[in-house]
Short mmCIF file of C-alpha atoms in Angstrom, two decimals:
data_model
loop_
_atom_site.label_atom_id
_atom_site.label_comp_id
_atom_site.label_asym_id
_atom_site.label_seq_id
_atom_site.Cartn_x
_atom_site.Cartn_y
_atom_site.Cartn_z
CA UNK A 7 -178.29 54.89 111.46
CA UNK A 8 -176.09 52.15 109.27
CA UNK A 9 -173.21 53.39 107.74
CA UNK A 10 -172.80 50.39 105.18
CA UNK A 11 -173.18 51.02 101.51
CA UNK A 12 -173.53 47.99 98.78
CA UNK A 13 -173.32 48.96 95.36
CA UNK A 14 -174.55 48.34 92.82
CA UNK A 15 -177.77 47.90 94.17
CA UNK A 16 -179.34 45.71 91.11
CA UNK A 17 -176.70 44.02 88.52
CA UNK A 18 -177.54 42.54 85.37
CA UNK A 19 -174.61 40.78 83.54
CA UNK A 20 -173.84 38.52 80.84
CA UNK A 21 -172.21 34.26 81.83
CA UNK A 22 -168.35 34.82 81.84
CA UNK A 23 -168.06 38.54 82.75
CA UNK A 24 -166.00 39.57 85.74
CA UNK A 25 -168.02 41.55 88.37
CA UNK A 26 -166.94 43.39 91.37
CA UNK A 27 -169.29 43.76 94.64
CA UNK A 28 -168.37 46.36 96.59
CA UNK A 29 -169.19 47.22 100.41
CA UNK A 30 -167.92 49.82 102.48
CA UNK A 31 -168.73 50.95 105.74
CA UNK A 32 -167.72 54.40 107.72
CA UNK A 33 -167.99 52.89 111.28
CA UNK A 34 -164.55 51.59 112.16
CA UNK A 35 -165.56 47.79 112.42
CA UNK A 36 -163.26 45.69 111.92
CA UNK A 37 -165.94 42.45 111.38
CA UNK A 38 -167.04 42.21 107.93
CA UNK A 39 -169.37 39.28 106.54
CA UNK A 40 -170.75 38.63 103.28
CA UNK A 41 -173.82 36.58 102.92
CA UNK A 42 -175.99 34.86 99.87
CA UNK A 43 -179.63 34.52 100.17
CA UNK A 44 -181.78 33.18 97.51
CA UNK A 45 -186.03 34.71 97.32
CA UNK A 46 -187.62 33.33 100.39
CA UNK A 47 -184.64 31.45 101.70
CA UNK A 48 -182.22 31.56 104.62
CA UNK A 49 -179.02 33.91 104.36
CA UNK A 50 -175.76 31.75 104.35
CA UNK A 51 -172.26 33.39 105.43
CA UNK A 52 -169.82 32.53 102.16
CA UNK A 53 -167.12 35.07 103.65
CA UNK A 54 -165.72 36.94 106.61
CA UNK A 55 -163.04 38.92 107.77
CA UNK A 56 -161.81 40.11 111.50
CA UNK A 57 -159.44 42.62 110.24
CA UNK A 58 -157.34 43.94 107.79
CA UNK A 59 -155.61 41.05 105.82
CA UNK A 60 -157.71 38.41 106.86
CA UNK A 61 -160.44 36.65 104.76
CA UNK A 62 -161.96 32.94 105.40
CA UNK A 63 -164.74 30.99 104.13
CA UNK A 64 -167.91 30.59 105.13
CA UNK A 65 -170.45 28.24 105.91
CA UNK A 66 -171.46 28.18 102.72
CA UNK A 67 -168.63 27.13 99.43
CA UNK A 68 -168.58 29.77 96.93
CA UNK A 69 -167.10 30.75 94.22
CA UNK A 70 -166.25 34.13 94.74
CA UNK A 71 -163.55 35.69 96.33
CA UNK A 72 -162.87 38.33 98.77
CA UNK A 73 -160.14 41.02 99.78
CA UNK A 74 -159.36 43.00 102.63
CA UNK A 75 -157.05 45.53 102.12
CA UNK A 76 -158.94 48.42 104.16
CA UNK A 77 -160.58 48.17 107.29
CA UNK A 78 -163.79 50.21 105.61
CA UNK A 79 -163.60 48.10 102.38
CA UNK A 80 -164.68 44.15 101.50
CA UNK A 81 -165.33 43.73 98.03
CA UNK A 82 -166.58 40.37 96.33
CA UNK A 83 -165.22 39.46 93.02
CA UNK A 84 -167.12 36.65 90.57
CA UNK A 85 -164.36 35.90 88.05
CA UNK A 86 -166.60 34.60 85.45
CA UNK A 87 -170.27 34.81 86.64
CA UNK A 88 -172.87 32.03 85.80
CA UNK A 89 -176.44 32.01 86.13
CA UNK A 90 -176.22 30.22 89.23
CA UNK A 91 -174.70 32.89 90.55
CA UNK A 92 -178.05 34.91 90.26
CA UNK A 93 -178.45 35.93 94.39
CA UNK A 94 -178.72 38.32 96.41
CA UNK A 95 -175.36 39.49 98.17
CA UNK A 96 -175.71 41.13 101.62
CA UNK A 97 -172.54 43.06 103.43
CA UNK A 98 -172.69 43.31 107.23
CA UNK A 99 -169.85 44.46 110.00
CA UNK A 100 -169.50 44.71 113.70
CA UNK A 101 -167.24 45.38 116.23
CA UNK A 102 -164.92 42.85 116.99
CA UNK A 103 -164.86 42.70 121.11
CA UNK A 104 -165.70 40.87 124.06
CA UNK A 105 -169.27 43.00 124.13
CA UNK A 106 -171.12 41.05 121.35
CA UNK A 107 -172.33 44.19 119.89
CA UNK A 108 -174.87 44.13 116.72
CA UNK A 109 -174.21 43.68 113.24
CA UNK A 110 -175.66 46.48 110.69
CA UNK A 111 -176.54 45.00 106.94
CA UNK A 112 -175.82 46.39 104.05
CA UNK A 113 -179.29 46.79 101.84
CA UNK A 114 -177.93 44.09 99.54
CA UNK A 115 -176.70 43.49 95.53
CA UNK A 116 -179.48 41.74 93.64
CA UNK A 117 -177.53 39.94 90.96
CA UNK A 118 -178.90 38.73 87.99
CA UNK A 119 -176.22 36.64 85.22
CA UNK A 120 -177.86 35.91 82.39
CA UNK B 25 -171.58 26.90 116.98
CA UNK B 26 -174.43 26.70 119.64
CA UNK B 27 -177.77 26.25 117.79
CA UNK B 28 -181.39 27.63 117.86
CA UNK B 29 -184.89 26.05 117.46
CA UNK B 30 -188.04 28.61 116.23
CA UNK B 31 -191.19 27.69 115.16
CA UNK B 32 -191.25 28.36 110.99
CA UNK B 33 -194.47 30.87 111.18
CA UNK B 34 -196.61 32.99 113.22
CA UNK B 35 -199.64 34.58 112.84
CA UNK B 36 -200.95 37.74 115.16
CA UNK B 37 -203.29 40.48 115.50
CA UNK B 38 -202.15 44.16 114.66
CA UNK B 39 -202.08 45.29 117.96
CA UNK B 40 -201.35 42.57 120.11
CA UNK B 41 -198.53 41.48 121.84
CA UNK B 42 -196.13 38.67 119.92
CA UNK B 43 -194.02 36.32 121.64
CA UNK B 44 -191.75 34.72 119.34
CA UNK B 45 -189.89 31.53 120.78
CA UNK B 46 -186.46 30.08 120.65
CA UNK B 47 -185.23 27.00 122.06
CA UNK B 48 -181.41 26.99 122.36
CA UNK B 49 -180.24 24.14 124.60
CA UNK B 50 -176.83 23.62 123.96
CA UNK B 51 -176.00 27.03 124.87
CA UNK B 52 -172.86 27.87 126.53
CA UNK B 53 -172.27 30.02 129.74
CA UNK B 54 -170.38 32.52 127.20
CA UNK B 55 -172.81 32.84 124.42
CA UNK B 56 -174.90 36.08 123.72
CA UNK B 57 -178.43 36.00 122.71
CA UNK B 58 -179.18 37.96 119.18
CA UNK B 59 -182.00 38.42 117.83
CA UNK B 60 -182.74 39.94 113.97
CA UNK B 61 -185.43 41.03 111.50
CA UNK B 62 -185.28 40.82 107.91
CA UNK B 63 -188.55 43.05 105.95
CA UNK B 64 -189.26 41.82 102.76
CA UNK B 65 -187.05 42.86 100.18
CA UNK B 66 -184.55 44.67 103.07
CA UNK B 67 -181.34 43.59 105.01
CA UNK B 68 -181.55 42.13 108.62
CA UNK B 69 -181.61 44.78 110.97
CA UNK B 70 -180.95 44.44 115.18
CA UNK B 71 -183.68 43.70 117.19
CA UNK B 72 -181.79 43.01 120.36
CA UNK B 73 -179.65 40.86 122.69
CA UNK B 74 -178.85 39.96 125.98
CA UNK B 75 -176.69 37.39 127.88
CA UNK B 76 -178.84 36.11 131.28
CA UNK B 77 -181.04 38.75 132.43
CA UNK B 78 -184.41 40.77 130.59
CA UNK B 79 -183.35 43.10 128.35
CA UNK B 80 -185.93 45.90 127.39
CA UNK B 81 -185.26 48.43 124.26
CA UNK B 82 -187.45 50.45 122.02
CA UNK B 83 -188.16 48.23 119.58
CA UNK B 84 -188.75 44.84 122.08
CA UNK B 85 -188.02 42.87 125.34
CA UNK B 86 -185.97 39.81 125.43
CA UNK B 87 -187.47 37.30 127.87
CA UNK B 88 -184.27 34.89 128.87
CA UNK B 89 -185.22 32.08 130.24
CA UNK B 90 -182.91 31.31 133.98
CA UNK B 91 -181.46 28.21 132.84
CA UNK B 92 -180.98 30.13 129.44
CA UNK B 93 -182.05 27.25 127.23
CA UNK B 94 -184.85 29.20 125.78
CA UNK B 95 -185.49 33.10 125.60
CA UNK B 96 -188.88 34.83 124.35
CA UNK B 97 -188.52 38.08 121.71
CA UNK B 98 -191.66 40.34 123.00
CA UNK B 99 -193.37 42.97 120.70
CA UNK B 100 -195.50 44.99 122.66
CA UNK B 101 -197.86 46.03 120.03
CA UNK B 102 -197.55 44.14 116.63
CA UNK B 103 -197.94 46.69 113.28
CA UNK B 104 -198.03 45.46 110.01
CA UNK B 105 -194.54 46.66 110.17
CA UNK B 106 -193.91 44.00 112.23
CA UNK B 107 -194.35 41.74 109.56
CA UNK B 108 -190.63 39.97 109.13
CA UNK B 109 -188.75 37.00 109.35
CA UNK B 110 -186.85 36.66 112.73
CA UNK B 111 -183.96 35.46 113.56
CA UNK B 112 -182.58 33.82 116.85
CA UNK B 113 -179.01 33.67 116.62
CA UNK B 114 -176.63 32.53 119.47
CA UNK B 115 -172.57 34.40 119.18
CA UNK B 116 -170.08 33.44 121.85
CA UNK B 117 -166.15 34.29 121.44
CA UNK B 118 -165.34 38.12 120.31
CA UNK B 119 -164.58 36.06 116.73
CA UNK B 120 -167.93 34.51 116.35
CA UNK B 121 -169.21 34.32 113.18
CA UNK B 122 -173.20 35.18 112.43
CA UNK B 123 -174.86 32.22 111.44
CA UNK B 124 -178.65 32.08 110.51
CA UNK B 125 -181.15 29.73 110.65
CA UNK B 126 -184.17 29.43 109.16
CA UNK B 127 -186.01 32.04 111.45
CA UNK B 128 -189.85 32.90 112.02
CA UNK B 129 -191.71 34.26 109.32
CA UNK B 130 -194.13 36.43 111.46
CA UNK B 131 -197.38 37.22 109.88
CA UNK B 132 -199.35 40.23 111.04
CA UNK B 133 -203.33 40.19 110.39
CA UNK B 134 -205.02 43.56 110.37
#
């Protein structure tokens, strides 16, 4: 069983408010992603991290930023959302080792700016 | 990073086996073989992976091809739980990132 916990789970907010993703995850990983996917589209990687203190971009340029400050914590912060912003915002982690082991997801922020 | 071919759709019978395809040429002697399931209106979840030989779990068998350029996800016994989009995803180094593609949407006809 995943031990990886988005919340909110559904976010309505109004163009030019600050919002606050947050992800956490009980399992020691020290791999964290967070990906965008649009209804019926591909997920794209926008941020990572292999540890505490380190953050890079993805494959994907986005305007939100991430922090790692705690190996169990990676939230994403919108500083002034926009409708095209509206997404959903999936949280995954792994181990980070030679074994390639699996990544568990998150069950995902459906955000709606309005 | 090393990448994957799949066919866009599939259709199968509830009941029936499924062999879902990927086509990864390019692939290096180090790179792992992933493969993932998204349900609608859920997060990808593990199917399975292996490196060069069959790999066999409860959920599915990973058919590897020997020159590893292609590999073969096999459900046993498609449910309508089956029904997913399905990923083939190729990691090498321990700092890999996990890229997706486009994936299979599988289709599963009662």
């Amino acid at each position: 069983e995943a031990d990886i916990y988005q919340t909110p789970r559904y976010l309505v907010i109004g163009t030019g408010k600050k919002i606050t993703l947050e992800c956490s995850q009980t399992m020691g990983h020290d791999k964290m992603y967070w990906y965008q996917q649009d209804p019926g589209m591909e997920l794209h990687l926008i941020h990572y991290s292999y540890g505490v203190n380190s953050t890079e971009k993805g494959d994907l340029s986005s305007e939100s930023t991430v922090s790692r400050i705690r190996t169990e914590h990676f939230p994403l912060t919108l500083e002034s959302a926009r409708p095209s912003h509206t997404s959903q915002y999936l949280c995954a982690s792994s181990e980070l080792g030679d074994r390639n082991t699996e990544a568990f997801f998150g069950q995902g922020t459906r955000l709606t700016v309005v | 990073d090393a990448k994957t071919t799949q066919p866009n759709s599939m259709e199968s019978n509830e009941e029936e086996p499924v062999h879902l395809p990927c086509n990864h040429s390019t692939i290096s002697g180090t790179d792992y073989i992933h493969w993932y399931r998204q349900l609608p209106s859920q997060g990808p979840e593990y199917v399975i992976h292996g490196l060069t030989s069959n790999v066999n779990n409860r959920m599915a068998s990973l058919a590897i091809a020997e020159d590893r350029k292609s590999s073969t996800l096999i459900l046993h016994r498609a449910t309508l739980r089956d029904a997913a989009v399905y990923y083939c995803i190729l990691t090498g180094r321990r700092d890999d990132k996990i890229i997706f593609g486009k994936g299979t949407r599988l289709h599963i006809l009662p």
